[in-house]
Amino acid sequence: MDQSTVLQLLDSELKKIKDSCNVLTEFSDVKKSICELINESECKNQAFLKDTVGENEELSKEILALEKELSQLEKQCSKEASSLAMQQKIADDQAREMKMMDDIKAQYNNRLAKAHAKPSKKDLDLLEKCRKKLEAYAKLTGVDWDFDSCDKNTLSGYVRNATDTKMKIFNININGKSREEIVDEMWKVIKKYSKV
């Protein structure tokens, strides 16, 4: 190889080395730019992260406040539902009582109408017949009934003696007794006091 060829080769290699140095310098500049971009990006990310954490903390506080408010509203709704249920029960009870009152009033008016109705001739005849029988039994036995004091458990009245000079009040408990037992007890009262 001759000297001029070697020089050319060396020149060419030197040029390559210079080019490589230039590339390294450019690479170094690119690396520096990339590092700056990375640092800037990290700063932005940290600022964003800090803002996000702050926002998350605020949102967490708001969520807790909303959950507390929701809990209070649920309790209030529960109380109001109970109150509404109670009011509905009272309204139902009142409606039932009003219906019962209307039924009782209707029964009362029906009885009142019957009481004011003029009895038929047949009813009047039967009533007169019963009155005469009762008077006859009273004369025979000396027993006058106290219908105001009689009820389903007690027979009440008084017995006059044979001369109508004395009277004795009686009250006979008839609860749980047979008809025969009641009749026997009544005759004992009549016999005992009619001789006085």
Short mmCIF file of N, CA and C in Angstrom, two decimals, residues 33-100:
data_model
loop_
_atom_site.label_atom_id
_atom_site.label_comp_id
_atom_site.label_asym_id
_atom_site.label_seq_id
_atom_site.Cartn_x
_atom_site.Cartn_y
_atom_site.Cartn_z
N SER A 33 -31.24 16.28 26.93
CA SER A 33 -32.62 16.74 26.67
C SER A 33 -33.62 15.74 27.22
N ILE A 34 -33.32 14.45 27.02
CA ILE A 34 -34.22 13.40 27.52
C ILE A 34 -34.27 13.43 29.04
N CYS A 35 -33.13 13.61 29.68
CA CYS A 35 -33.08 13.68 31.15
C CYS A 35 -33.88 14.88 31.65
N GLU A 36 -33.75 15.99 30.95
CA GLU A 36 -34.51 17.18 31.34
C GLU A 36 -36.01 16.92 31.19
N LEU A 37 -36.38 16.27 30.07
CA LEU A 37 -37.80 15.95 29.85
C LEU A 37 -38.32 14.99 30.94
N ILE A 38 -37.48 14.00 31.27
CA ILE A 38 -37.87 13.04 32.31
C ILE A 38 -38.04 13.74 33.64
N ASN A 39 -37.10 14.62 34.00
CA ASN A 39 -37.20 15.36 35.27
C ASN A 39 -38.45 16.25 35.28
N GLU A 40 -38.65 16.93 34.15
CA GLU A 40 -39.83 17.80 34.06
C GLU A 40 -41.11 16.98 34.18
N SER A 41 -41.12 15.82 33.51
CA SER A 41 -42.29 14.94 33.56
C SER A 41 -42.50 14.40 34.98
N GLU A 42 -41.41 14.04 35.66
CA GLU A 42 -41.52 13.55 37.04
C GLU A 42 -42.06 14.65 37.95
N CYS A 43 -41.59 15.87 37.75
CA CYS A 43 -42.08 17.00 38.56
C CYS A 43 -43.57 17.20 38.32
N LYS A 44 -43.97 17.16 37.03
CA LYS A 44 -45.39 17.30 36.71
C LYS A 44 -46.20 16.16 37.31
N ASN A 45 -45.65 14.93 37.19
CA ASN A 45 -46.35 13.76 37.75
C ASN A 45 -46.49 13.86 39.26
N GLN A 46 -45.41 14.32 39.93
CA GLN A 46 -45.48 14.47 41.40
C GLN A 46 -46.49 15.55 41.78
N ALA A 47 -46.50 16.65 41.04
CA ALA A 47 -47.47 17.72 41.31
C ALA A 47 -48.89 17.19 41.08
N PHE A 48 -49.06 16.46 39.96
CA PHE A 48 -50.37 15.87 39.65
C PHE A 48 -50.78 14.88 40.72
N LEU A 49 -49.81 14.03 41.13
CA LEU A 49 -50.07 13.04 42.18
C LEU A 49 -50.45 13.72 43.49
N LYS A 50 -49.73 14.80 43.81
CA LYS A 50 -50.02 15.54 45.04
C LYS A 50 -51.42 16.14 44.96
N ASP A 51 -51.76 16.74 43.79
CA ASP A 51 -53.10 17.30 43.61
C ASP A 51 -54.16 16.20 43.70
N THR A 52 -53.88 15.06 43.07
CA THR A 52 -54.82 13.95 43.07
C THR A 52 -55.03 13.41 44.49
N VAL A 53 -53.93 13.27 45.24
CA VAL A 53 -54.04 12.81 46.63
C VAL A 53 -54.88 13.80 47.44
N GLY A 54 -54.63 15.09 47.23
CA GLY A 54 -55.41 16.13 47.93
C GLY A 54 -56.88 16.04 47.56
N GLU A 55 -57.15 15.89 46.27
CA GLU A 55 -58.54 15.76 45.82
C GLU A 55 -59.17 14.50 46.39
N ASN A 56 -58.40 13.38 46.41
CA ASN A 56 -58.92 12.13 46.98
C ASN A 56 -59.27 12.29 48.46
N GLU A 57 -58.41 13.01 49.20
CA GLU A 57 -58.69 13.24 50.62
C GLU A 57 -59.95 14.06 50.78
N GLU A 58 -60.11 15.10 49.95
CA GLU A 58 -61.32 15.92 50.01
C GLU A 58 -62.55 15.09 49.65
N LEU A 59 -62.41 14.28 48.59
CA LEU A 59 -63.53 13.42 48.19
C LEU A 59 -63.86 12.41 49.27
N SER A 60 -62.84 11.86 49.93
CA SER A 60 -63.07 10.91 51.02
C SER A 60 -63.85 11.58 52.15
N LYS A 61 -63.46 12.83 52.49
CA LYS A 61 -64.19 13.57 53.52
C LYS A 61 -65.63 13.80 53.11
N GLU A 62 -65.82 14.18 51.84
CA GLU A 62 -67.17 14.42 51.34
C GLU A 62 -67.99 13.13 51.37
N ILE A 63 -67.35 12.02 50.98
CA ILE A 63 -68.05 10.72 51.00
C ILE A 63 -68.46 10.37 52.42
N LEU A 64 -67.56 10.55 53.40
CA LEU A 64 -67.91 10.28 54.80
C LEU A 64 -69.07 11.15 55.25
N ALA A 65 -69.03 12.43 54.89
CA ALA A 65 -70.11 13.35 55.27
C ALA A 65 -71.43 12.91 54.62
N LEU A 66 -71.36 12.51 53.34
CA LEU A 66 -72.56 12.06 52.65
C LEU A 66 -73.09 10.75 53.23
N GLU A 67 -72.19 9.84 53.60
CA GLU A 67 -72.62 8.58 54.23
C GLU A 67 -73.30 8.85 55.56
N LYS A 68 -72.75 9.79 56.34
CA LYS A 68 -73.36 10.15 57.62
C LYS A 68 -74.74 10.76 57.39
N GLU A 69 -74.83 11.65 56.41
CA GLU A 69 -76.11 12.27 56.09
C GLU A 69 -77.11 11.22 55.61
N LEU A 70 -76.64 10.28 54.78
CA LEU A 70 -77.50 9.21 54.29
C LEU A 70 -78.01 8.35 55.45
N SER A 71 -77.12 8.04 56.39
CA SER A 71 -77.51 7.26 57.57
C SER A 71 -78.59 7.98 58.37
N GLN A 72 -78.41 9.29 58.55
CA GLN A 72 -79.41 10.07 59.28
C GLN A 72 -80.73 10.10 58.52
N LEU A 73 -80.66 10.25 57.19
CA LEU A 73 -81.88 10.25 56.39
C LEU A 73 -82.59 8.90 56.45
N GLU A 74 -81.81 7.80 56.44
CA GLU A 74 -82.40 6.47 56.54
C GLU A 74 -83.11 6.30 57.88
N LYS A 75 -82.47 6.79 58.97
CA LYS A 75 -83.11 6.72 60.29
C LYS A 75 -84.39 7.53 60.30
N GLN A 76 -84.33 8.73 59.73
CA GLN A 76 -85.51 9.59 59.68
C GLN A 76 -86.61 8.93 58.85
N CYS A 77 -86.23 8.33 57.72
CA CYS A 77 -87.22 7.63 56.89
C CYS A 77 -87.84 6.48 57.65
N SER A 78 -87.02 5.76 58.40
CA SER A 78 -87.53 4.63 59.19
C SER A 78 -88.53 5.13 60.23
N LYS A 79 -88.18 6.23 60.91
CA LYS A 79 -89.10 6.80 61.90
C LYS A 79 -90.40 7.25 61.23
N GLU A 80 -90.27 7.91 60.08
CA GLU A 80 -91.45 8.39 59.38
C GLU A 80 -92.29 7.22 58.88
N ALA A 81 -91.64 6.14 58.43
CA ALA A 81 -92.37 4.96 57.99
C ALA A 81 -93.13 4.35 59.17
N SER A 82 -92.48 4.29 60.34
CA SER A 82 -93.15 3.78 61.53
C SER A 82 -94.33 4.68 61.90
N SER A 83 -94.10 5.98 61.81
CA SER A 83 -95.16 6.94 62.12
C SER A 83 -96.32 6.79 61.14
N LEU A 84 -96.00 6.63 59.86
CA LEU A 84 -97.05 6.43 58.86
C LEU A 84 -97.82 5.13 59.10
N ALA A 85 -97.09 4.09 59.47
CA ALA A 85 -97.75 2.81 59.76
C ALA A 85 -98.69 2.97 60.95
N MET A 86 -98.22 3.69 61.99
CA MET A 86 -99.06 3.92 63.16
C MET A 86 -100.28 4.75 62.79
N GLN A 87 -100.07 5.79 61.98
CA GLN A 87 -101.20 6.62 61.55
C GLN A 87 -102.19 5.80 60.72
N GLN A 88 -101.67 4.91 59.88
CA GLN A 88 -102.55 4.06 59.08
C GLN A 88 -103.35 3.12 59.97
N LYS A 89 -102.68 2.57 61.00
CA LYS A 89 -103.38 1.68 61.94
C LYS A 89 -104.47 2.44 62.68
N ILE A 90 -104.14 3.68 63.11
CA ILE A 90 -105.14 4.50 63.80
C ILE A 90 -106.31 4.81 62.85
N ALA A 91 -105.98 5.15 61.60
CA ALA A 91 -107.04 5.44 60.63
C ALA A 91 -107.91 4.21 60.39
N ASP A 92 -107.27 3.03 60.29
CA ASP A 92 -108.03 1.78 60.11
C ASP A 92 -108.91 1.52 61.32
N ASP A 93 -108.35 1.71 62.53
CA ASP A 93 -109.12 1.52 63.75
C ASP A 93 -110.31 2.48 63.80
N GLN A 94 -110.05 3.74 63.44
CA GLN A 94 -111.13 4.73 63.45
C GLN A 94 -112.20 4.35 62.43
N ALA A 95 -111.79 3.90 61.26
CA ALA A 95 -112.76 3.49 60.24
C ALA A 95 -113.59 2.31 60.74
N ARG A 96 -112.93 1.35 61.40
CA ARG A 96 -113.63 0.19 61.94
C ARG A 96 -114.62 0.63 63.02
N GLU A 97 -114.15 1.55 63.90
CA GLU A 97 -115.03 2.04 64.97
C GLU A 97 -116.20 2.83 64.39
N MET A 98 -115.93 3.62 63.34
CA MET A 98 -117.03 4.37 62.71
C MET A 98 -118.05 3.42 62.10
N LYS A 99 -117.57 2.33 61.49
CA LYS A 99 -118.49 1.34 60.93
C LYS A 99 -119.30 0.70 62.03
N MET A 100 -118.62 0.35 63.15
CA MET A 100 -119.35 -0.24 64.28
C MET A 100 -120.39 0.74 64.82
#
